[in-house]
CSV table of C-alpha atoms in Angstrom, one decimal:
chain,number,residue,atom,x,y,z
A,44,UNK,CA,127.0,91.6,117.5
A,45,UNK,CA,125.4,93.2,114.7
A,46,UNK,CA,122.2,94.6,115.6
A,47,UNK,CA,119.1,92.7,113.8
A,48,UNK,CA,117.3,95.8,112.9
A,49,UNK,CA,118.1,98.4,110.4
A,50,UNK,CA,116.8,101.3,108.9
A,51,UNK,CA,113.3,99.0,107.6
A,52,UNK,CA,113.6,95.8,109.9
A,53,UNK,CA,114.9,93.1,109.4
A,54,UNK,CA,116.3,92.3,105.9
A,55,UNK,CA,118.3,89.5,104.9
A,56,UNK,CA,118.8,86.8,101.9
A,57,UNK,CA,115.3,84.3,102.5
A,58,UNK,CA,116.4,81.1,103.8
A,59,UNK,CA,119.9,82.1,104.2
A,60,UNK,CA,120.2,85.5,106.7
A,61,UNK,CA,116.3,85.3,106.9
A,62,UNK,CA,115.6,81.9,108.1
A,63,UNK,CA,112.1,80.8,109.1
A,64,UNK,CA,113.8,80.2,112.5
A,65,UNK,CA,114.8,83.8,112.5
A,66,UNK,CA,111.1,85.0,111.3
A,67,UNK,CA,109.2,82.3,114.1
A,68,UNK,CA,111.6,84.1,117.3
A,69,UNK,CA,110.1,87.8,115.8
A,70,UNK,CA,106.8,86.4,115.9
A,71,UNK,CA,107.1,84.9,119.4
A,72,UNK,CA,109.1,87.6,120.7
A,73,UNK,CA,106.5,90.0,119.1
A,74,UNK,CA,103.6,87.9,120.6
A,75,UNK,CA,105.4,88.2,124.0
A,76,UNK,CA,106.8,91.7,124.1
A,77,UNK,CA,104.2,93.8,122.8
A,78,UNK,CA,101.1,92.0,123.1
A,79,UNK,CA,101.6,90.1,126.5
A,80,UNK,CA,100.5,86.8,125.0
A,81,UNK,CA,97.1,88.0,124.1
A,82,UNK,CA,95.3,89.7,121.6
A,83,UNK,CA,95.7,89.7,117.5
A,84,UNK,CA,98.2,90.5,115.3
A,85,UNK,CA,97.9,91.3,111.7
A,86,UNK,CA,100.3,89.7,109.4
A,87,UNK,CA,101.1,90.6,105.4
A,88,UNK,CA,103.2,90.1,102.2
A,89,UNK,CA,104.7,91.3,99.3
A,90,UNK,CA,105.0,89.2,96.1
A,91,UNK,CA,108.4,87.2,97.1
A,92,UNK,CA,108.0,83.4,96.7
A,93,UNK,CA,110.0,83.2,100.3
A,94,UNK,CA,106.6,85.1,101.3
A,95,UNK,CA,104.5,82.3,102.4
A,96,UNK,CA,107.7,80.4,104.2
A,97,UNK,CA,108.3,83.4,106.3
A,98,UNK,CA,105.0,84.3,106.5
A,99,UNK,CA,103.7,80.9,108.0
A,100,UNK,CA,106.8,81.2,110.3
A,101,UNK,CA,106.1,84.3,112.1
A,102,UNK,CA,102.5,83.0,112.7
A,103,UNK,CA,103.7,80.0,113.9
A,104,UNK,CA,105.5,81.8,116.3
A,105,UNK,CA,103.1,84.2,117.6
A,106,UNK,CA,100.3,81.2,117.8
A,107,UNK,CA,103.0,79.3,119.8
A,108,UNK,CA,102.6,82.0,122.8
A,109,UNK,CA,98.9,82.5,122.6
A,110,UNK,CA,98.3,85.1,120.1
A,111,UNK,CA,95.8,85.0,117.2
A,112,UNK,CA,97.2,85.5,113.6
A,113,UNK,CA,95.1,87.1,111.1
A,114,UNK,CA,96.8,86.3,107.2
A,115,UNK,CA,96.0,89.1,105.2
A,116,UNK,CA,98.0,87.7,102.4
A,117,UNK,CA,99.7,89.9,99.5
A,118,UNK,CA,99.1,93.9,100.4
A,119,UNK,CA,100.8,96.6,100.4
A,120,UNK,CA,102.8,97.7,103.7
A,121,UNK,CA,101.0,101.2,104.2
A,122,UNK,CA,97.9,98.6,103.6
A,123,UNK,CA,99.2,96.6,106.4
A,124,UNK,CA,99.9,99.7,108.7
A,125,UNK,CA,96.1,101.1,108.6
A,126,UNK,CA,94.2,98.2,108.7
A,127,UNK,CA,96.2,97.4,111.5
A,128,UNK,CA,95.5,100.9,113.3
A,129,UNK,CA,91.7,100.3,112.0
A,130,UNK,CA,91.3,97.0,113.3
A,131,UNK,CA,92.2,96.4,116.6
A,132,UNK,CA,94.9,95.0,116.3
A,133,UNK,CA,97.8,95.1,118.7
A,134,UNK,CA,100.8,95.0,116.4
A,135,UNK,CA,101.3,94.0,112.5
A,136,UNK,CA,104.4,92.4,110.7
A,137,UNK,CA,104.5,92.6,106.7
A,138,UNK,CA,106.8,90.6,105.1
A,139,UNK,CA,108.4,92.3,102.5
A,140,UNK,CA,112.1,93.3,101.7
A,141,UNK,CA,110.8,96.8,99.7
A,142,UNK,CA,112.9,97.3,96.5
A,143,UNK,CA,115.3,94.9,97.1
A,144,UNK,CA,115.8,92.0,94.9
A,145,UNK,CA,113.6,88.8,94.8
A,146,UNK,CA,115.9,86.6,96.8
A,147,UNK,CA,115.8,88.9,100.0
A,148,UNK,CA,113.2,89.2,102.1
A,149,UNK,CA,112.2,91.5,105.5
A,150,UNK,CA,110.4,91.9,108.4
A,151,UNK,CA,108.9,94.6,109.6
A,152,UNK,CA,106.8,95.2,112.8
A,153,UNK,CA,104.2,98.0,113.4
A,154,UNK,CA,102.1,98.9,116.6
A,155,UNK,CA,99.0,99.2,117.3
A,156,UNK,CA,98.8,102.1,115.8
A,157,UNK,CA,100.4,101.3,112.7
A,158,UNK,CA,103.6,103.2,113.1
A,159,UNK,CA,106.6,101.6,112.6
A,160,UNK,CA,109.0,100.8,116.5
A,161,UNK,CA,110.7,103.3,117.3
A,162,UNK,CA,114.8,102.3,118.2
A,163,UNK,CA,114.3,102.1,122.1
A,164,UNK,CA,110.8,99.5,121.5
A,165,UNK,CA,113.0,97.4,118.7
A,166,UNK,CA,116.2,96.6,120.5
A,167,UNK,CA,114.0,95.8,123.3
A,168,UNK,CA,112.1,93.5,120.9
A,169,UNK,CA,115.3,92.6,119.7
A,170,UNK,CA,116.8,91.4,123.3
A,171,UNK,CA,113.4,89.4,123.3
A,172,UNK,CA,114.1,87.8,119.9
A,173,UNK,CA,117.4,86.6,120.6
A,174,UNK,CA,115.8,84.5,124.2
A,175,UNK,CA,112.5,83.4,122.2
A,176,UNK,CA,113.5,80.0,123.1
A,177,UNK,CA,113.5,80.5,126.6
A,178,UNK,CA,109.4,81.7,126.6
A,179,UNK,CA,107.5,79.3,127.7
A,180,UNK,CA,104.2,78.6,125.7
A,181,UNK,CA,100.4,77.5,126.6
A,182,UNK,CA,99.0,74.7,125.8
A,183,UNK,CA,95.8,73.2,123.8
A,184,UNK,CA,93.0,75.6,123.9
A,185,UNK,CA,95.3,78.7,124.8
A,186,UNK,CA,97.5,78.5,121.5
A,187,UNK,CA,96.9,80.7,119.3
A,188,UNK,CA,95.0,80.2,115.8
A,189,UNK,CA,95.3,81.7,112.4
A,190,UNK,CA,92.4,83.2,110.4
A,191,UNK,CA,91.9,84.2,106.8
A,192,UNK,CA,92.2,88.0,106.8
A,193,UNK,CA,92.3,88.6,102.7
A,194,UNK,CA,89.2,90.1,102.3
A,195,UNK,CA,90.0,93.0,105.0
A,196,UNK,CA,92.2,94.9,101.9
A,197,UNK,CA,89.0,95.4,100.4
A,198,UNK,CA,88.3,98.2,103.1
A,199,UNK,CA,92.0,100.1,102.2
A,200,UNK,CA,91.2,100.0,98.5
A,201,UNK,CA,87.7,101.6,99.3
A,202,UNK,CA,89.8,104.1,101.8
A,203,UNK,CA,91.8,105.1,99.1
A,204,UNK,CA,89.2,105.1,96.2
A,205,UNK,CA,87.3,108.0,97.9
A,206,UNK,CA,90.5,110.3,97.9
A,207,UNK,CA,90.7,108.9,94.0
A,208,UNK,CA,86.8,110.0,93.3
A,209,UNK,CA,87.6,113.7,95.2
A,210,UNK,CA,88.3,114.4,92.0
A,211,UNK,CA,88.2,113.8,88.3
A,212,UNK,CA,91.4,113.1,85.6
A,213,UNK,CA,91.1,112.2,81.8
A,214,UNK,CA,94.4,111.6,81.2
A,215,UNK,CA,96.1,108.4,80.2
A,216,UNK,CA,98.3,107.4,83.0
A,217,UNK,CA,101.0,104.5,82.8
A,218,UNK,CA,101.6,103.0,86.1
A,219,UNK,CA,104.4,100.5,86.7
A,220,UNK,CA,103.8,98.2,89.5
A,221,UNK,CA,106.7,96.2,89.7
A,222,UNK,CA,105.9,92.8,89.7
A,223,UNK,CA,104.7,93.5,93.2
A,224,UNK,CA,102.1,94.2,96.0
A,225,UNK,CA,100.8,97.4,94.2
A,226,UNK,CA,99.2,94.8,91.6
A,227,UNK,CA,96.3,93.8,93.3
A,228,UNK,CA,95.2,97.6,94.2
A,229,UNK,CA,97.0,100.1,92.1
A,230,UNK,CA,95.4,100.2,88.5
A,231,UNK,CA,91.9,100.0,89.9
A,232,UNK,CA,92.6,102.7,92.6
A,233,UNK,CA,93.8,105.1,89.7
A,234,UNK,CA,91.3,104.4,87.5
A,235,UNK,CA,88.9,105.7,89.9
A,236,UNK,CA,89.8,109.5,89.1
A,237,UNK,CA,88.1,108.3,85.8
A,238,UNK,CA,91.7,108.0,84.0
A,239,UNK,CA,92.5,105.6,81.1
A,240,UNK,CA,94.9,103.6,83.2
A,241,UNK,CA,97.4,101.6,81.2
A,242,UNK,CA,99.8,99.1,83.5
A,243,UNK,CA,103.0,97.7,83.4
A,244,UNK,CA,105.1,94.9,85.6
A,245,UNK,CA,101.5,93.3,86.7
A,246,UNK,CA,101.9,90.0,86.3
A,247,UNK,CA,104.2,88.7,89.6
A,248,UNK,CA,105.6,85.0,89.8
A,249,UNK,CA,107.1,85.1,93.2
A,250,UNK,CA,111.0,85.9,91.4
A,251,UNK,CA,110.5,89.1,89.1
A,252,UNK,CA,109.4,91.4,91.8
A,253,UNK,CA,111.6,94.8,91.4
A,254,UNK,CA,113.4,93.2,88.5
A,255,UNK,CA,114.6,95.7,86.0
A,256,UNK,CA,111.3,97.6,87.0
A,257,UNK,CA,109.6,99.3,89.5
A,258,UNK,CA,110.6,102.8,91.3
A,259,UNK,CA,114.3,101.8,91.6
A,260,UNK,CA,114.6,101.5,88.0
A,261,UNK,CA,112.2,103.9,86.2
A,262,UNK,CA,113.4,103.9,82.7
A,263,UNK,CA,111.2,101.1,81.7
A,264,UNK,CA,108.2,103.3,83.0
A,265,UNK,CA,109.5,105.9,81.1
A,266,UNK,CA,109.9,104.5,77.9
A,267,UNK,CA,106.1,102.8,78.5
A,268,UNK,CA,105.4,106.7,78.9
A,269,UNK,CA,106.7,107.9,75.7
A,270,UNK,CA,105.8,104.9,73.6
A,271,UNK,CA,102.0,105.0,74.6
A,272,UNK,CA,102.0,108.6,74.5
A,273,UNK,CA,100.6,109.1,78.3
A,274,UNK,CA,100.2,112.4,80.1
A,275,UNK,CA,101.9,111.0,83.0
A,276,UNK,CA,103.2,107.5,85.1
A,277,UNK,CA,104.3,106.1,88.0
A,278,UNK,CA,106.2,103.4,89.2
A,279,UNK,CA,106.0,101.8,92.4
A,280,UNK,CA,108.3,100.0,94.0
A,281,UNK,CA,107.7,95.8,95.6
A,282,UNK,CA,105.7,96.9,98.4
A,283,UNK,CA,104.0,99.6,96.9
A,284,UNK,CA,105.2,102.5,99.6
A,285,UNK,CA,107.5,104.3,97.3
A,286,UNK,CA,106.7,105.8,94.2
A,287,UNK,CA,108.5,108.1,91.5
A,288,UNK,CA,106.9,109.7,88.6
A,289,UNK,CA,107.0,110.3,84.7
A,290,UNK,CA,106.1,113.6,83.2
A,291,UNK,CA,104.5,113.4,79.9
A,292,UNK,CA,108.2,113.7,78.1
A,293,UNK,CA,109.4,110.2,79.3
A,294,UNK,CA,111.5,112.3,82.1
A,295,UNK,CA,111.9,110.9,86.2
A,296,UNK,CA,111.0,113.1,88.9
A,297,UNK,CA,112.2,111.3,92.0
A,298,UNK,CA,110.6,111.5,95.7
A,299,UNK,CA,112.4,115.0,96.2
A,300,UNK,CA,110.6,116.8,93.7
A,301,UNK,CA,107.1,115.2,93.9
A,302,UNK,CA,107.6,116.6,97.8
A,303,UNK,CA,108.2,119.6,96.4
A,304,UNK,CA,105.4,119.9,94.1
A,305,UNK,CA,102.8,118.7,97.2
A,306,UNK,CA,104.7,121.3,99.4
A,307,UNK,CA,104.6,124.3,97.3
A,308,UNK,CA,100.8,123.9,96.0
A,309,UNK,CA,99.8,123.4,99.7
A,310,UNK,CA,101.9,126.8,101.0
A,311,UNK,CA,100.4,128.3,97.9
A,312,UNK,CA,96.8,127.3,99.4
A,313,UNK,CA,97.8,128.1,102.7
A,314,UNK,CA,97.6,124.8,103.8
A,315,UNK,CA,101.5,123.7,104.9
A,316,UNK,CA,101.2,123.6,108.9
A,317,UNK,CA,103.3,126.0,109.9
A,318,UNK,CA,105.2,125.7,106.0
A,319,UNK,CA,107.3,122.8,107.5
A,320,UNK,CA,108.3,119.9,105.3
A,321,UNK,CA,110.6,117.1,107.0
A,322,UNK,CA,113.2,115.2,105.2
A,323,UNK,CA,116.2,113.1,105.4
A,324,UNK,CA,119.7,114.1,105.0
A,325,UNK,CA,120.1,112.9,101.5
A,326,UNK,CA,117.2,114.7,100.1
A,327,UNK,CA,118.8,117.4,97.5
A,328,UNK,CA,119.5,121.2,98.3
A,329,UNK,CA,117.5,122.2,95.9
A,330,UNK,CA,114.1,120.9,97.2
A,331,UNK,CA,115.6,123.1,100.4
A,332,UNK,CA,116.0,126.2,98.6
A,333,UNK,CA,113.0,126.1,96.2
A,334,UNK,CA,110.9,126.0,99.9
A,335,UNK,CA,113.1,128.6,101.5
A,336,UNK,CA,112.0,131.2,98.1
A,337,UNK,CA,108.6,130.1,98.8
A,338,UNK,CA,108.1,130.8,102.0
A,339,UNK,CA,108.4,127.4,103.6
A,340,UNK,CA,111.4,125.5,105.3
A,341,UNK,CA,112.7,122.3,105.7
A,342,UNK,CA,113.8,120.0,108.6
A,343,UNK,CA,116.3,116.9,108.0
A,344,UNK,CA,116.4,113.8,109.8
A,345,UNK,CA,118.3,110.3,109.5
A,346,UNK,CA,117.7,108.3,106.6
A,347,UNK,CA,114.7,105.9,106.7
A,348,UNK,CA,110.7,106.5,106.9
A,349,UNK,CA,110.2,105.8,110.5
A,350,UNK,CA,112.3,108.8,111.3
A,351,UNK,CA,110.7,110.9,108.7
A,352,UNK,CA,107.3,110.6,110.4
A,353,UNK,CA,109.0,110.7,114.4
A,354,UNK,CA,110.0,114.1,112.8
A,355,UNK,CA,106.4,114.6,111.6
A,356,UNK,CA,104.9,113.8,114.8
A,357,UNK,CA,107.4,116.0,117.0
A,358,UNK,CA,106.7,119.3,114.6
A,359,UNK,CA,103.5,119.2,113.8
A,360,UNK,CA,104.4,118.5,109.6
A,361,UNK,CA,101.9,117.4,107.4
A,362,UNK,CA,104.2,116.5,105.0
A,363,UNK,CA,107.5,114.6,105.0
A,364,UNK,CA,109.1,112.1,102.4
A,365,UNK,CA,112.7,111.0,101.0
A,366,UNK,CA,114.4,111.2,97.4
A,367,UNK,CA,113.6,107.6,97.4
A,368,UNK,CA,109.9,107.9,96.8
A,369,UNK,CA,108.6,107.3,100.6
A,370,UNK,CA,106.6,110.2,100.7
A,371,UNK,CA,103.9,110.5,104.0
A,372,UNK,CA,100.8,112.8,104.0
A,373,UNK,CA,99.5,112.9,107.3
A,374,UNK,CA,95.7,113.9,105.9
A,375,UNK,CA,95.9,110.2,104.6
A,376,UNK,CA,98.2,107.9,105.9
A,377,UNK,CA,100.7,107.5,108.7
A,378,UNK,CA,103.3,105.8,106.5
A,379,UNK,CA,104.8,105.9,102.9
A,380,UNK,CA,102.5,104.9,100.3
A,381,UNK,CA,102.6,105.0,96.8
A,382,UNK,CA,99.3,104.9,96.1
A,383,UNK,CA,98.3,107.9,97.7
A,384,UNK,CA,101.9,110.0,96.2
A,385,UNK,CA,100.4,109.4,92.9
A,386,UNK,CA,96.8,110.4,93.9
A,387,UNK,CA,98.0,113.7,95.4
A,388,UNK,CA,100.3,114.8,92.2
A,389,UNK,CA,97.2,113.7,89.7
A,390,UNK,CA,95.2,116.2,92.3
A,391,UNK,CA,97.4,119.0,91.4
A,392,UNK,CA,97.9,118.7,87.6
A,393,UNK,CA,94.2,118.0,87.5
A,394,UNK,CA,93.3,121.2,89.3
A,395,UNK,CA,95.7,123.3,88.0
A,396,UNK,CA,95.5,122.1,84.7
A,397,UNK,CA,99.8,122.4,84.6
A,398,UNK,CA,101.6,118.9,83.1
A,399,UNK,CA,103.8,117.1,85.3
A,400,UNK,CA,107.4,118.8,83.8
A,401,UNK,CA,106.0,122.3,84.4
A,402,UNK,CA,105.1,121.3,88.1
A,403,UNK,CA,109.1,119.8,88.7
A,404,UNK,CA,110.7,123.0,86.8
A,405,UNK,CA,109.5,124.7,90.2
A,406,UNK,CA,112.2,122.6,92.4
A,407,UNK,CA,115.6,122.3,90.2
A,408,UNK,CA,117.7,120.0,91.8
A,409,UNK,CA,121.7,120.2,92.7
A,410,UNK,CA,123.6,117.5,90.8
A,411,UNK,CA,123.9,114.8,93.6
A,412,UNK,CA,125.7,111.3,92.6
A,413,UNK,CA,125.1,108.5,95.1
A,414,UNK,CA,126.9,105.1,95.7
A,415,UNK,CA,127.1,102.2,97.4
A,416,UNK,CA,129.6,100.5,97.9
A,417,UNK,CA,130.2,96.4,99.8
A,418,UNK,CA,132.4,96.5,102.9
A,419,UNK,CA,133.0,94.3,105.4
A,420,UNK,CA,133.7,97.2,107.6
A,421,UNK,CA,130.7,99.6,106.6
A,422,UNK,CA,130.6,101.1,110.6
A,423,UNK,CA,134.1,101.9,111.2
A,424,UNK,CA,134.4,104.0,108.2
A,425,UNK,CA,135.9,107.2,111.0
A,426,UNK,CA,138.4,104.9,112.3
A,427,UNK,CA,140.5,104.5,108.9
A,428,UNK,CA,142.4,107.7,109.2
A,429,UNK,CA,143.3,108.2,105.4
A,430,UNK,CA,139.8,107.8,104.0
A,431,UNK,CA,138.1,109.7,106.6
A,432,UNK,CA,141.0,112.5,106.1
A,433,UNK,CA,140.1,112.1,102.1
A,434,UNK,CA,136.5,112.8,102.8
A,435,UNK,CA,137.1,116.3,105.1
A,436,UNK,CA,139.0,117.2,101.9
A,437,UNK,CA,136.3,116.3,99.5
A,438,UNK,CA,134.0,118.4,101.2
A,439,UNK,CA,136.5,121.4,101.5
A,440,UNK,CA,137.1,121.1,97.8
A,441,UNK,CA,133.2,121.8,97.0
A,442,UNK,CA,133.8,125.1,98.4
A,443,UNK,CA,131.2,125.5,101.1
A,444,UNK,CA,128.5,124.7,97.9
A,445,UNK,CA,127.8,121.5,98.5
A,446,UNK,CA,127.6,118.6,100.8
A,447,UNK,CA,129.4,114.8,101.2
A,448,UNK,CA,127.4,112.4,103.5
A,449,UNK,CA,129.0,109.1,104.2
A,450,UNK,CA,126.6,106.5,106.2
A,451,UNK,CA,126.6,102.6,106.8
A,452,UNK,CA,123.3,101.3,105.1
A,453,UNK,CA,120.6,100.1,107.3
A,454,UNK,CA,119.8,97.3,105.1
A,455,UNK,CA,123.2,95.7,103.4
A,456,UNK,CA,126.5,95.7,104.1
A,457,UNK,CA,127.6,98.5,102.3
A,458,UNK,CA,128.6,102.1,102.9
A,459,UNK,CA,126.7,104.5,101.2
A,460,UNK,CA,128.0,107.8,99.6
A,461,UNK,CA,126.3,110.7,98.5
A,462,UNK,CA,128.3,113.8,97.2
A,463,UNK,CA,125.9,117.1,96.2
A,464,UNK,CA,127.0,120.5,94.3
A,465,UNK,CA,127.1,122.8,91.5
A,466,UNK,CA,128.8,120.9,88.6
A,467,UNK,CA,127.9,117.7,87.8
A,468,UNK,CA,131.7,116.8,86.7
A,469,UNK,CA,133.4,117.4,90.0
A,470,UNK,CA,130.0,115.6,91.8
A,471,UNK,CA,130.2,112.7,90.0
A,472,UNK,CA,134.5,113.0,90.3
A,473,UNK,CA,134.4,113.0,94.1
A,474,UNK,CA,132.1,110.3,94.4
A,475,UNK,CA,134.0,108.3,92.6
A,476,UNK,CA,137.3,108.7,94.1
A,477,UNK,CA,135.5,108.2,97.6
A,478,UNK,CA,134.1,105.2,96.1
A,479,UNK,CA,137.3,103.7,95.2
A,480,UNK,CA,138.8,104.6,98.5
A,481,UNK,CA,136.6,103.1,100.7
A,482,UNK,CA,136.5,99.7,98.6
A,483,UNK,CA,140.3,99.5,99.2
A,484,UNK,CA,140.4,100.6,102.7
A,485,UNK,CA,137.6,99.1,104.4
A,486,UNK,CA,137.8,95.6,102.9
C-alpha cells in the first residue's frame, strides 16, 4: 500500500483522495496517538473552499475521542506551528495543500512543539489512522468540544510586527499573496517597516488560491513590479510559508538565492553558527560554491522542510531553506515562513542600502531545468533497466560538471527530474530526453 504521508502530509484531490472520512481517522488517530485522549489540539486553514469540510472533519474526529478542538480558522501554517508551540497545545493540524491547485487539499500534523512528525512518529500515526475505527470513544461529558480560536493569530502578527518595526524601509514594496492565507497578515506585517506596501492576489474565493499567482508563478508579481515601479516584491505561495522575490528590474530570485543573500550578510557579520547553511539536494551548485568562496559551507538533505530543519537541529544551523522558497531562520521561527523571508531580505537592503539584483549577483546560479513528469510507476523508476541505464549516461555526459537527480514526488504521482550544469542547451537537452523516457517507460 501506498504510504499516506509524503514529503508535506497528506495531499490529495478534496472530496475525492481527501475525503472527510480520511481527514476525521487523522483527527482520531491524532487525538489517540499523540495526545492519549486528552488535552487540545490546535486546528487551521488555508483559503481552499474544501477548508471548512476537512476542517470540521478532523475536529470531529479528535472531539470523538475526547480531545478539545480549538478552530483558528484561515492562518498561515508557520502561524499554525508557533501558536501551537506557544499555547499549550499538544499537537496542531493545518489544512492546507501549499501551492498546489485549489481542488487539492492537505493535512499536516505538528507537535507540541510545532515541528512537523518526523517519519518514525508518522507511519506510527499512520498505522493508527488506518484502525481509527476500531478506537473506542467516551461518552457525554468526556467528548470533546470545539472553541473559537481566531482571535489567537492576533498574537503571531504582533510576533512578527516587532521583527518588522526592528527596523525602518521606505521603499515601495509589491507583495503578491496568492489568493491565500498570507492575505489576512502579510500587507499589514510589511507595512510595519514603514514601507508603501502595494498588494496583489488579496481577494480569495475559496477556488483562485495559487491560480496563475503566488510563489509558483511569479511573473505576475513581476510584472506588478515593473508596472508600479517598486523597489522590490514578493510573492507568497497559498499557505504563506514559501516566498520568492522581485528585484527592482521585474527579475525572480528564487529560495536559493534569497538563502544566499541571508547566508553571506550573516558570515559577513559573523553571525553564521559555525558558517553552516543546510539544504536539499535540489538546491543549485552555485548557492554551494558562492558559500564555499565565502567562507561558509553547505549541508544537503532530502527534499521537503521537515528534513531541512531535522538537519538544522542535528548541526546546530541557523539557517536552512530550499529553491522552492521554504526558507527557516531559527532566530524566528521553527518552520518556513514567508513572512519572515521577506522581512529578513528588506533587513538587508535596508541596512546596506544595496537593491535587491546587486544582493542576488553575489550567488550566480548553474543552469538547472526541472520536470515532472505523471507515472503510474513513480517508485520503481531503478527497476526499468533502459531508463535508469539512460540516466547513468546523462550524468556521465555532463562531464563531472553537473548533477541529474531523479526522485518520486512526495506529494503527486509523478517522478521528478532535475538536471544541473554549465550550458543551459545541453541542461535543458537532457532533461528533456529523460523526460520523454520516463513517460514511455514507466507508464
Amino acid at each position: 500500500m501506498t504510504r499516506l504521508f509524503g514529503t508535506d502530509g497528506i495531499r490529495g484531490v478534496a472530496n475525492e483522495d481527501l475525503t472527510p472520512k480520511l481527514a476525521y481517522d487523522l483527527g482520531r488517530a491524532t487525538a489517540s496517538h499523540l495526545l492519549g485522549g486528552k488535552g487540545r489540539i490546535l486546528v487551521g486553514q488555508d483559503t481552499r473552499r474544501s477548508g471548512d469540510m476537512l476542517v470540521a472533519a478532523v475536529a470531529a474526529g479528535a472531539m470523538s475521542l475526547g480531545v478539545d478542538v480549538d478552530r483558528l480558522g484561515v492562518c498561515p501554517t508557520p502561524a499554525l506551528a508557533l501558536l501551537t508551540a506557544e499555547g499549550g497545545y499538544s499537537a496542531g493540524v493545518m489544512v492546507s495543500a501549499s501551492h498546489n491547485p485549489a481542488s487539492d487539499n492537505g493535512l499536516k500534523v505538528v507537535d507540541g512543539r510545532g515541528f512537523k512528525l518526523d517519519d518514525v512518529v508518522e507511519d506510527e500515526l499512520e498505522t493508527h489512522l488506518l484502525r481509527a475505527d476500531e478506537l473506542a470513544g467516551p461518552q457525554n461529558e468526556h467528548v470533546g468540544r470545539m472553541h473559537d480560536a481566531h482571535d489567537l493569530l492576533q498574537t503571531y502578527v504582533e510576533r512578527r510586527m516587532v521583527l518588522a518595526r526592528s527596523f525602518s524601509y521606505s521603499g515601495r514594496i509589491v507583495i503578491d499573496c496568492a489568493n491565500g492565507s498570507g492575505c489576512l497578515v502579510a500587507p499589514q506585517i510589511l507595512a510595519g517597516t514603514g514601507a508603501d506596501v502595494e498588494s496583489w492576489f488579496n481577494e480569495p474565493d475559496g477556488i483562485n488560491i495559487n491560480l496563475e499567482c503566488g510563489a509558483t508563478a511569479p511573473e505576475q508579481a513581476a510584472r506588478a513590479v515593473t508596472a508600479s515601479n517598486a523597489d522590490i516584491g514578493f510573492a507568497l505561495d497559498g499557505d504563506a510559508d514559501r516566498c520568492v522575490a522581485i528585484d527592482e528590474h521585474g527579475d525572480v530570485v528564487d529560495g536559493d538565492q534569497l538563502i544566499g543573500i541571508i547566508a553571506l550578510d550573516r558570515l559577513s557579520r559573523a553571525q553564521l553558527h559555525d558558517g553552516i547553511v543546510i539544504a536539499s539536494v535540489l538546491s543549485n551548485g552555485g548557492l554551494e560554491r558562492a558559500l564555499t568562496q565565502a567562507g561558509g559551507r553547505l549541508a544537503r538533505t532530502p527534499v521537503g522542510d521537515k528534513y531541512i530543519l531535522e538537519g538544522m537541529v542535528m548541526m546546530g544551523a541557523g539557517l536552512g531553506g530550499e529553491k522552492s522558497g521554504h526558507v527557516i531562520i531559527s532566530e524566528h521561527t521553527n518552520a518556513g515562513d514567508g513572512i519572515v523571508t521577506a522581512l529578513e531580505i528588506l533587513s538587508i537592503v535596508a541596512r546596506t542600502g544595496r537593491p535587491l539584483s546587486e544582493l542576488a549577483a553575489q550567488i550566480p546560479l548553474f543552469p538547472q531545468q526541472q520536470r515532472t513528469i505523471h507515472v503510474r510507476h513513480k517508485d520503481q523508476w531503478e527497476a526499468d533497466p533502459t531508463f535508469a541505464r539512460a540516466v547513468d549516461d546523462a550524468r556521465a555526459s555532463l562531464d563531472g560538471v553537473g548533477r541529474v537527480l531523479v526522485r518520486p514526488s512526495g506529494t503527486e504521482p509523478a517522478l521528478r527530474i532535475m538536471v544541473e550544469g554549465e550550458d543551459h542547451t545541453r541542461v535543458s537537452a537532457v532533461a528533456d530526453q529523460l523526460a520523454a523516457l520516463a513517460a514511455e517507460r514507466l507508464n
